[in-house]
XYZ file of C-alpha atoms in Angstrom:
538
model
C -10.212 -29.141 -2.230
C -12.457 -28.864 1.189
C -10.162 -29.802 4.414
C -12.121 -31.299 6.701
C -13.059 -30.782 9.273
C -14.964 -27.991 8.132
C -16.605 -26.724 11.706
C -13.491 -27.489 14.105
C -14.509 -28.093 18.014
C -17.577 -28.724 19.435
C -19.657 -28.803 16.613
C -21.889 -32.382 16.749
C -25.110 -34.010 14.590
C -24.580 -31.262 11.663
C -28.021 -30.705 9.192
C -27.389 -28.848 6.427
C -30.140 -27.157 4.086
C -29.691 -25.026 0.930
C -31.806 -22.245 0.391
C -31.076 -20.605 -3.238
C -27.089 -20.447 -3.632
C -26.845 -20.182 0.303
C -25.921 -23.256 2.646
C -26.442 -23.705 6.218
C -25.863 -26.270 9.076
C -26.952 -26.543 12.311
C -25.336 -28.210 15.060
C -26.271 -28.906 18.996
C -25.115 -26.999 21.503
C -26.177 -29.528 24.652
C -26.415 -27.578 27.841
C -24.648 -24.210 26.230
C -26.888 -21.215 25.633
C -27.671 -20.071 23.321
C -29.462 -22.875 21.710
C -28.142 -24.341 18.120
C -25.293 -22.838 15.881
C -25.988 -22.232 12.568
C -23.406 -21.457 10.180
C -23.398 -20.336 6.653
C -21.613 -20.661 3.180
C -21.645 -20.654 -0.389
C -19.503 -22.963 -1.466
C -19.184 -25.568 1.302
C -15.695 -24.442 1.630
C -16.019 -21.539 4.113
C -17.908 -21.271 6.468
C -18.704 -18.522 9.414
C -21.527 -18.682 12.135
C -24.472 -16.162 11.549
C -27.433 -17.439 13.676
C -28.035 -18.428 17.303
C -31.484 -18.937 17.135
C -33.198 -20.605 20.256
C -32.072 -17.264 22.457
C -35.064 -16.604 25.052
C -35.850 -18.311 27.383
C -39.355 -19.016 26.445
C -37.405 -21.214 24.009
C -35.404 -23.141 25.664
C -35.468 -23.259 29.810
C -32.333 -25.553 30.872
C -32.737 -24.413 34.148
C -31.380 -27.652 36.015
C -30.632 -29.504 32.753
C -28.196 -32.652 33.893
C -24.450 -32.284 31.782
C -24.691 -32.663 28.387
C -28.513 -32.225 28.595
C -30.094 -29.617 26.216
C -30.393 -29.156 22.806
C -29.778 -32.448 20.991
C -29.642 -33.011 17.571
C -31.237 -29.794 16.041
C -33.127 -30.393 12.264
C -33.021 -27.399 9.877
C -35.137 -27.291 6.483
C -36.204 -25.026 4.208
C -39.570 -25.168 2.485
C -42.369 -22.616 1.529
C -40.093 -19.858 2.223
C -39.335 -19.987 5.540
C -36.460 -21.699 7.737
C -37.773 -24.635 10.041
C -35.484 -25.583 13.002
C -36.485 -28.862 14.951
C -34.614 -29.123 18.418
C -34.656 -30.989 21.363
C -34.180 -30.202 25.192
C -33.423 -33.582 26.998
C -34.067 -32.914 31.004
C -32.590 -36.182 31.886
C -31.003 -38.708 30.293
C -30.253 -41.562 32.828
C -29.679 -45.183 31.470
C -33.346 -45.578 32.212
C -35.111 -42.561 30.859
C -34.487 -39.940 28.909
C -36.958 -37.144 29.435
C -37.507 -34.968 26.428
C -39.196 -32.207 25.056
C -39.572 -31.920 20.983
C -40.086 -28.572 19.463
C -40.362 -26.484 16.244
C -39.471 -22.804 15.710
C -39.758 -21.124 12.161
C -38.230 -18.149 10.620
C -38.268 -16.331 7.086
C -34.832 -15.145 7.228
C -31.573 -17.317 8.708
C -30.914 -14.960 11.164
C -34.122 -13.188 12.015
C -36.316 -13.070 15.150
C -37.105 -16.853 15.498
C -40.519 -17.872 16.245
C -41.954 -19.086 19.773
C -42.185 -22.917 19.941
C -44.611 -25.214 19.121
C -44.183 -28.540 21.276
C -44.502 -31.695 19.234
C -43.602 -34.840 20.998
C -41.589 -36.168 24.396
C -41.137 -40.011 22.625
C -38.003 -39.615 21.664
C -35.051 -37.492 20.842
C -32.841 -36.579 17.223
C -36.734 -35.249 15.805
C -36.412 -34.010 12.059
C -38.950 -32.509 9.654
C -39.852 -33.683 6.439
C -41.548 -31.939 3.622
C -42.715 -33.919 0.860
C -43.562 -32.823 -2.497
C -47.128 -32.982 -2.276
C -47.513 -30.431 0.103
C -47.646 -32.891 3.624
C -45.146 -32.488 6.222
C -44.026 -35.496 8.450
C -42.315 -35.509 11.735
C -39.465 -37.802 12.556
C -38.075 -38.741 15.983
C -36.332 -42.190 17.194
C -38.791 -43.826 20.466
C -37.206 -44.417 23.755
C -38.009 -47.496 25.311
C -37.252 -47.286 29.241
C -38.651 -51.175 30.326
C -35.455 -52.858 31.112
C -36.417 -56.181 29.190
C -36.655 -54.168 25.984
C -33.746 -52.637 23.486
C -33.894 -48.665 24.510
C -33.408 -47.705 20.892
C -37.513 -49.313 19.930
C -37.336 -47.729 16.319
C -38.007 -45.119 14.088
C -41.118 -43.231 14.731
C -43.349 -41.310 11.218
C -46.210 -38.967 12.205
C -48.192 -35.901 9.799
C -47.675 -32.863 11.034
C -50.566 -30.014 10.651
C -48.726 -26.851 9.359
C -52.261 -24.730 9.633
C -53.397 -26.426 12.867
C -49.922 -26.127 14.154
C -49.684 -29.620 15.587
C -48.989 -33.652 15.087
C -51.981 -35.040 13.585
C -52.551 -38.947 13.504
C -50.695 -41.331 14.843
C -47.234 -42.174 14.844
C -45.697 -45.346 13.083
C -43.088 -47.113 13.544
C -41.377 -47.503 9.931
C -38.007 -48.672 10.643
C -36.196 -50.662 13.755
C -32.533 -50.774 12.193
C -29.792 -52.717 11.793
C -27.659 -55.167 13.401
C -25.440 -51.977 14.396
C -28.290 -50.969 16.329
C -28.631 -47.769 18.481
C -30.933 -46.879 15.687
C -30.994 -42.227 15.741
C -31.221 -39.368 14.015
C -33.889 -40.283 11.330
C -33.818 -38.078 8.002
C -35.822 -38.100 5.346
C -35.560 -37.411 1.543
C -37.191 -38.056 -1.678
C -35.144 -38.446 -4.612
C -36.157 -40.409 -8.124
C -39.335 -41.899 -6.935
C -37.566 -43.037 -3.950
C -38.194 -42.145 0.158
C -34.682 -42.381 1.730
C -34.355 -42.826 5.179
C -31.273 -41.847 6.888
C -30.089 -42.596 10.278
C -27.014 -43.098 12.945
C -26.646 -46.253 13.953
C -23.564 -47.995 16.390
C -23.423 -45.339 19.256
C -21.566 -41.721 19.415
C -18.365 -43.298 19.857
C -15.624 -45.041 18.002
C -18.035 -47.056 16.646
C -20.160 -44.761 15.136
C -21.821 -44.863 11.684
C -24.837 -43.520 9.176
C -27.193 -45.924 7.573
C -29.706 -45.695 4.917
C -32.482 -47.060 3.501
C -35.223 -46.552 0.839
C -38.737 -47.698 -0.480
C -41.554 -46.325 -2.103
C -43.816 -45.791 -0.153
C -42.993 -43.074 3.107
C -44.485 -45.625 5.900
C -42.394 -48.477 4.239
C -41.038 -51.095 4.173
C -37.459 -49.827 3.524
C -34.714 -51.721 2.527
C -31.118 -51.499 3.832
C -28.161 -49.855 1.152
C -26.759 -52.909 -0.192
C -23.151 -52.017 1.566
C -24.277 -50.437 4.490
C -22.986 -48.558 6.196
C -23.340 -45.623 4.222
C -20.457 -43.798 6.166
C -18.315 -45.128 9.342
C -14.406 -44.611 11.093
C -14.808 -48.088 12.874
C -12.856 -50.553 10.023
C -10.351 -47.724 9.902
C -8.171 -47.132 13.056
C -5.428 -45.323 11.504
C -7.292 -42.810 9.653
C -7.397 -38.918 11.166
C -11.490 -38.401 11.228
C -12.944 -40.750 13.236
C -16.593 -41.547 15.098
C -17.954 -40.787 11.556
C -21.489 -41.248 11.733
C -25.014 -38.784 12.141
C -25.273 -36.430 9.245
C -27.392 -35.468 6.095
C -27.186 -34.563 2.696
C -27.563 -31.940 0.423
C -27.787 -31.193 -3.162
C -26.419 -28.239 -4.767
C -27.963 -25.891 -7.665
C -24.824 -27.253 -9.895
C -26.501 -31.015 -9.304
C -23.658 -32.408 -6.862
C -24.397 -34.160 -4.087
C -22.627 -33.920 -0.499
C -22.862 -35.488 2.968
C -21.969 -33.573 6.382
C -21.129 -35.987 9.174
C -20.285 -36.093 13.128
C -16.436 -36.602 13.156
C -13.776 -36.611 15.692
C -10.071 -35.796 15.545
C -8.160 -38.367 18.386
C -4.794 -37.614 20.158
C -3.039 -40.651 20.757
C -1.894 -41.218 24.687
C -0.033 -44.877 24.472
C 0.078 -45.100 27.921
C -3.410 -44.899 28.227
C -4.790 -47.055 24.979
C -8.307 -46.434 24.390
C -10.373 -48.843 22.239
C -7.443 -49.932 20.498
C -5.535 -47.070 21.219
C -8.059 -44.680 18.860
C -7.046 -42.205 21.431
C -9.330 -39.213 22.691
C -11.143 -36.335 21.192
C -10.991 -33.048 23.539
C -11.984 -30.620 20.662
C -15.239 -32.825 21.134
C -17.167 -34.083 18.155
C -16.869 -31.823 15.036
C -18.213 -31.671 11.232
C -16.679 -32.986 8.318
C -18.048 -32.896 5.021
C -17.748 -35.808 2.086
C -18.578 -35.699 -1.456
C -21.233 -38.258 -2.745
C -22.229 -40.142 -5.736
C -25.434 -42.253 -6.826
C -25.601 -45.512 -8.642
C -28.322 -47.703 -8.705
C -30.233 -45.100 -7.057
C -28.461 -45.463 -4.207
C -26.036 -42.677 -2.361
C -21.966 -43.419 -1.592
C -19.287 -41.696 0.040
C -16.771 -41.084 -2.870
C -13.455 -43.450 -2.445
C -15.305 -45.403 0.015
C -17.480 -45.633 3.156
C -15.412 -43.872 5.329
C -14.320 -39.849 5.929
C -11.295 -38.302 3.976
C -9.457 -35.054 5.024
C -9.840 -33.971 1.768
C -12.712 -33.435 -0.679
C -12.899 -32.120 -4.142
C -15.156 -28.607 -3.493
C -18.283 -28.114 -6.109
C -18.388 -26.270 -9.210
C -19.087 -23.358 -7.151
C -17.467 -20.276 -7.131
C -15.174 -19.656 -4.427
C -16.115 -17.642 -1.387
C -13.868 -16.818 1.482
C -15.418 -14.943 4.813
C -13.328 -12.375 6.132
C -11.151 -14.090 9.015
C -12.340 -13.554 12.544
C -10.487 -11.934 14.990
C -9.851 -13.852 18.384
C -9.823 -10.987 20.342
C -12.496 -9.295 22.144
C -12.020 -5.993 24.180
C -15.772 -6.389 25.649
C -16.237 -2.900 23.507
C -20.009 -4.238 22.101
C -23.443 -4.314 24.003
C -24.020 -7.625 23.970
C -21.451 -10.705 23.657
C -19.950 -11.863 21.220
C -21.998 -15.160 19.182
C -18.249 -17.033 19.965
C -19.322 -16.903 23.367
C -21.623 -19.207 25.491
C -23.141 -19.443 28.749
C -24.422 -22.618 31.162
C -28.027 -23.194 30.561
C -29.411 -19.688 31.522
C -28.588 -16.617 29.124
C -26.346 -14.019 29.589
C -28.351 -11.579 31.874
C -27.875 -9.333 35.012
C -28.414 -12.754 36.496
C -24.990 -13.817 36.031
C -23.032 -10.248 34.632
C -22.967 -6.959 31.891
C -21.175 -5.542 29.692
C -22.641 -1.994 30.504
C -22.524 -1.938 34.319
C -18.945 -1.104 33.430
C -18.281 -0.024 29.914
C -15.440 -1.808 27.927
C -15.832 -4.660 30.414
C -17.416 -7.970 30.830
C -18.289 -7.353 34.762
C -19.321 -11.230 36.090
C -21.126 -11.178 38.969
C -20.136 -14.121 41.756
C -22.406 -17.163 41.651
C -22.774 -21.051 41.983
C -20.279 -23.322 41.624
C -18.621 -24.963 38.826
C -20.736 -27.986 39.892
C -24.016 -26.146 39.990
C -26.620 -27.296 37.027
C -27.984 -23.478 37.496
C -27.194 -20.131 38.016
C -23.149 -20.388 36.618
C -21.731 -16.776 36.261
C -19.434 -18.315 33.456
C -18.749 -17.124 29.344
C -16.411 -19.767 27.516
C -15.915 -20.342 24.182
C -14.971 -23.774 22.064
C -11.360 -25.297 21.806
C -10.726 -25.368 18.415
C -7.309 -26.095 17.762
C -5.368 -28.391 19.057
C -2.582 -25.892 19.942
C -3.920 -21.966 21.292
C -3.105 -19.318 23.870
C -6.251 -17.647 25.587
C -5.418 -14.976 27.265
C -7.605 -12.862 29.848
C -7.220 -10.085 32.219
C -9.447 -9.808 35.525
C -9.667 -7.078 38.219
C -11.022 -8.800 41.447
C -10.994 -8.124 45.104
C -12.505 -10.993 46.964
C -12.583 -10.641 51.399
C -13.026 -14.153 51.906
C -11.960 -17.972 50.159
C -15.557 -18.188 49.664
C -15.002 -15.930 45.869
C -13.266 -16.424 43.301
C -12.894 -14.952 39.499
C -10.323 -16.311 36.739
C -10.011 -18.652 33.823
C -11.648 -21.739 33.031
C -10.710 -24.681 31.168
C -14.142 -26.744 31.233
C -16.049 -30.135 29.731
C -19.246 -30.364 32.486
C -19.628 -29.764 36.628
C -17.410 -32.610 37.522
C -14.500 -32.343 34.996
C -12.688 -28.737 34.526
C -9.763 -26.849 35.593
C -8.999 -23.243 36.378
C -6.124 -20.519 37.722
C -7.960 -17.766 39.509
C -7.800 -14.969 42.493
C -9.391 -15.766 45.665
C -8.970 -14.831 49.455
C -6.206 -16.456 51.997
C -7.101 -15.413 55.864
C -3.540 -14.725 56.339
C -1.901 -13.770 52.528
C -4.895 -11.831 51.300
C -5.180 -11.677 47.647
C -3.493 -14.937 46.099
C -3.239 -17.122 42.660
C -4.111 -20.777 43.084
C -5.073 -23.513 40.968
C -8.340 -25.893 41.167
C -9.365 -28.750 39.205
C -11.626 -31.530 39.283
C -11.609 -35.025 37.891
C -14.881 -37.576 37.973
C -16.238 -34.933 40.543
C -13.448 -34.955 42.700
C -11.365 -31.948 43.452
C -7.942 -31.881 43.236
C -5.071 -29.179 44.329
C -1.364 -30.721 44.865
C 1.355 -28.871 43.584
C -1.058 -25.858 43.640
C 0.499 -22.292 44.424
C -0.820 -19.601 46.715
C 0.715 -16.710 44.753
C 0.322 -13.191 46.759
C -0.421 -10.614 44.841
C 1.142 -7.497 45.183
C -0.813 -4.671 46.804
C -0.532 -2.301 44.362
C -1.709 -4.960 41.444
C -4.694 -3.952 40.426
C -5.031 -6.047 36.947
C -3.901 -9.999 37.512
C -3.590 -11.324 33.629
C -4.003 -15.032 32.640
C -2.987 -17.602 30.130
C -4.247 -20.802 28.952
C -1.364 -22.581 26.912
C -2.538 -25.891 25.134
C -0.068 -27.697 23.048
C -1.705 -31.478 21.941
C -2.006 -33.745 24.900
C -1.438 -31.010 27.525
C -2.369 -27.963 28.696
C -0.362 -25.397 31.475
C -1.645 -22.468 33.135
C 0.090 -19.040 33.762
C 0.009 -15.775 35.167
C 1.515 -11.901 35.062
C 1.172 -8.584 36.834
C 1.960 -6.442 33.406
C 1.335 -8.873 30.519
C 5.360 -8.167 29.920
C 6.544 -11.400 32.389
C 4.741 -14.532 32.403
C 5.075 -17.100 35.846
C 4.240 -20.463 34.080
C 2.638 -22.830 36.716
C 4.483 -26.024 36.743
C 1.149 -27.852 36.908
C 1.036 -29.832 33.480
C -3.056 -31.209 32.939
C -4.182 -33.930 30.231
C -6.112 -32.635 27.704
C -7.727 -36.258 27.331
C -9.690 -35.021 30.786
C -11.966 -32.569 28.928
C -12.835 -35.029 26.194
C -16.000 -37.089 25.942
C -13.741 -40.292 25.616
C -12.296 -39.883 29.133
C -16.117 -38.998 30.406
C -17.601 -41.328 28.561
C -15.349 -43.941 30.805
C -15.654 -42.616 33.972
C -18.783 -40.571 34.180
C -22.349 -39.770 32.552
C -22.850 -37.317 30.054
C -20.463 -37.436 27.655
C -21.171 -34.880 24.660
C -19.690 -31.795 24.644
C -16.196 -30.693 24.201
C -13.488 -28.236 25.718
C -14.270 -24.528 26.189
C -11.804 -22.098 27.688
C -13.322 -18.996 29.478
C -14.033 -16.645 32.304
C -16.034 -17.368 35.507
C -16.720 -15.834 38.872
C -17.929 -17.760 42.203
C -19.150 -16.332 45.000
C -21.122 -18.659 47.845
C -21.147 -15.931 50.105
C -24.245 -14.959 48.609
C -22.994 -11.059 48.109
C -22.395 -11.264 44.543
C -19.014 -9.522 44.348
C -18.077 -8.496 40.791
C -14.913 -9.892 38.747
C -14.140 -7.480 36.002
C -12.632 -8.782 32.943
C -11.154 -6.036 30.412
C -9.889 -8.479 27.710
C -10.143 -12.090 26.162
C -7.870 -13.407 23.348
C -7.869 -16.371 22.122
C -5.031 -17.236 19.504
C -4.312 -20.503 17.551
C -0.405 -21.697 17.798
C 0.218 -23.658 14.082
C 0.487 -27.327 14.416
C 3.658 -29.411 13.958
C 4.151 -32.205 12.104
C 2.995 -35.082 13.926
């Protein structure tokens, strides 16, 4: 059996391809750099990331980019022997406008030197790629409607796209408006038996999420709607484990079985704080499950039903385990590890190196956590519901105005962190900082001097469920535990989502550096670990 979910933590709007016996999804990465995550396996069991691929800057400029900006929604395909990745960068996404820029990048090998991009279109965002069988490729992307009298979500959007001309050619069509779920996204398209089958997210991001598809003969339409739509969806089912089930695609493998990959989200319930019927909240973010899928009548369904189950019967496929990752990095390599991510710029002697000091991730003091550009912060994903993360940091800041330490972080208003700054009349201290809706917050904080012979300050993130503690040590022997208990629930997209825009990420845990004095002053970090804690019975 598969145990879903099979990408835990931030992992959103999966598209899987096959290309021979080799399967890959890609999934958005919002304001995070590098652009996309693509992930590989052979028997839709196991998985392991192998490809970053939108990694210059020439690619992808977030420079600015509002929270959970970015990439949206990435499209991978594989036709005429190449890899073709469809992504998005979304520069503002107000309830008016969403300003976005559409573009292709190609590749022969998964994890090669991607191409520059081609721009295609600013309509719209979730744009896929189609390739049909008689040699035409199409270009798929829902239309924004901004006038205020008018549904934002206007439709479904077909245009030709000129392979050799490298360009849209035509003009687009609108070929499908949607449902009565509305919020009509994330248009894919496949031809199977005769048949064009369009899929697409309907209902939202959120509890109420769901896929729909539809079908005709003819690529431009009409289509009509599967007979028990929705194809996939969490809402009817409050109790189950995988919820927001909704934007996915499918794939067929070379033993003829057919599967679906989906947008899913694992809630921890907080009674005293009920949440659309007390779903709860999602702070791993939203992740990717994977369902088996039958046809009948020429038409697709989940198997057991229209809704996500932990556990799938695999493929006749043989198994194939990666070897397990370790969660510790001594900052030994050249170049960071592809666990790691940075805040819309890439890693760069902008922000730190890994060779300034060798066997160190040296982080040179910028902007603020609420800055939307030059962050001197590397986090990776929660993925687990219970971890330690565990860093060490050498740092010896002359005024309040710096700061180095651990992060736990959803977007500029909502994060935490433990850190070493400057007190005018303690010197070198611990304290604690967070920020909720964009407010900051410090009660119960400490002001922990640090010895002056200390030269290493070591930190821990502990998160068990709901909650999540800090602590410190001055020989990784004897840990101080903060007594400073924080709600997971504040780094999910459910808690955003109610409070404040830009709600489509997840929790990372990392290391950061701030320094508004303008000097620059280095934080040097000799260690990360981060280590999942097995989960109880719940």
């Amino acid at each position: 059996m598969i145990t879903n979910p099979i990408l835990t933590g931030f992992h959103p709007d999966p598209s899987i391809c096959r290309a021979g016996e080799d399967y890959y999804i890609a999934t958005s990465t919002f304001e995070w750099f590098p652009g996309v995550r693509i992930f590989h396996s052979k028997d839709l069991k196991n998985w392991r990331l192998i490809s970053t691929p939108v990694n210059r800057v020439s690619q992808l400029n977030m420079l600015g980019n509002p929270d959970s900006g970015g990439v949206w929604a990435p499209n991978l395909s594989y036709s005429d022997g190449r890899f073709w990745l469809i992504y998005s960068d979304v520069k503002t996404q107000s309830n008016s406008w969403k300003d976005v820029n559409n573009y292709l990048i190609t590749c022969e090998t998964i994890d090669g030197d991607w191409s520059e991009p081609i721009y295609m279109n600013s309509s719209g965002f979730d744009p896929s790629l189609f390739h049909d069988d008689d040699g035409k490729k199409y270009f798929l992307n829902m239309v924004w409607d901004y006038r205020p009298t008018n549904h934002s979500f206007y439709g479904i959007a077909l245009q030709e796209f000129d392979w050799q001309a490298k360009k849209l050619v035509g003009q687009p069509k609108i070929i499908f408006k949607g449902t009565e779920r509305k919020l009509t996204e994330a248009p894919v398209m496949y031809k199977v038996n005769g048949y064009y089958y369009l899929l697409t997210a309907e209902g939202g991001t959120k509890f109420e999420h769901a896929s729909t598809i539809a079908r005709g003969t003819h690529i431009e339409g009409p289509y009509e709607v599967h007979p028990q739509n929705p194809l996939i969806s969490s809402w009817g089912q409050p109790e189950i484990l995988l919820q927001k089930a909704g934007h996915g695609s499918f794939v067929k493998t070379q033993t003829d079985e057919w599967y679906f990959v989906h947008l899913t989200g694992r809630a921890l319930k907080y009674p005293e704080t009920p949440l659309l019927e007390n779903r709860g909240y999602c702070p791993l973010g939203r992740e990717t499950a994977i369902q088996s899928v039958y046809w009948e009548n020429d038409w697709p369904y989940i198997t057991g039903g229209n809704f996500p189950k932990e556990e799938v019967p695999q493929p006749q496929l043989p198994e194939h385990p990666w070897e397990t990752e370790s969660g510790f990095d001594d900052f030994e390599e050249a170049s960071l590890a592809p666990v790691f991510q940075t805040l819309r710029i890439p890693f760069s002697e902008e922000i730190g190196s890994l060779t300034a000091r060798p066997g160190y991730l040296r982080l040179y003091g910028r902007e603020s956590f609420n800055s939307l550009f030059h962050q001197a912060l590397v986090a990776r994903r929660w993925s687990d519901f219970r971890f330690e993360a565990t860093t060490a940091v050498e740092f010896s800041p002359t005024s309040f105005l710096q700061l180095a330490g651990m992060t736990n972080y959803y977007n500029t208003q909502n994060w935490s962190a433990i850190y070493i700054t400057h007190d005018e009349t303690k010197g070198r201290i611990i304290t604690v900082l967070a920020s909720e809706k964009g407010q900051l917050k410090s009660q119960k904080a400490p002001e922990v001097v640090i010895p002056t012979d200390v030269q290493t300050v070591y930190f821990k993130t502990i998160v068990n469920y709901a909650h999540y503690q800090y602590a410190y040590s001055f020989d990784q022997k004897e840990w101080q535990v903060i007594d400073q208990l924080f709600d997971s629930l504040q780094l999910s997209d459910d808690y955003v989502a109610e409070h404040y825009g830009g709600f489509f990420t997840g929790a990372f845990v990392g290391m950061f550096a701030i320094d508004t004095t303008g000097n620059r002053l280095a934080a040097d970090f000799d260690s990360f670990d981060y280590q999942k804690i097995e989960e109880e019975e719940r």
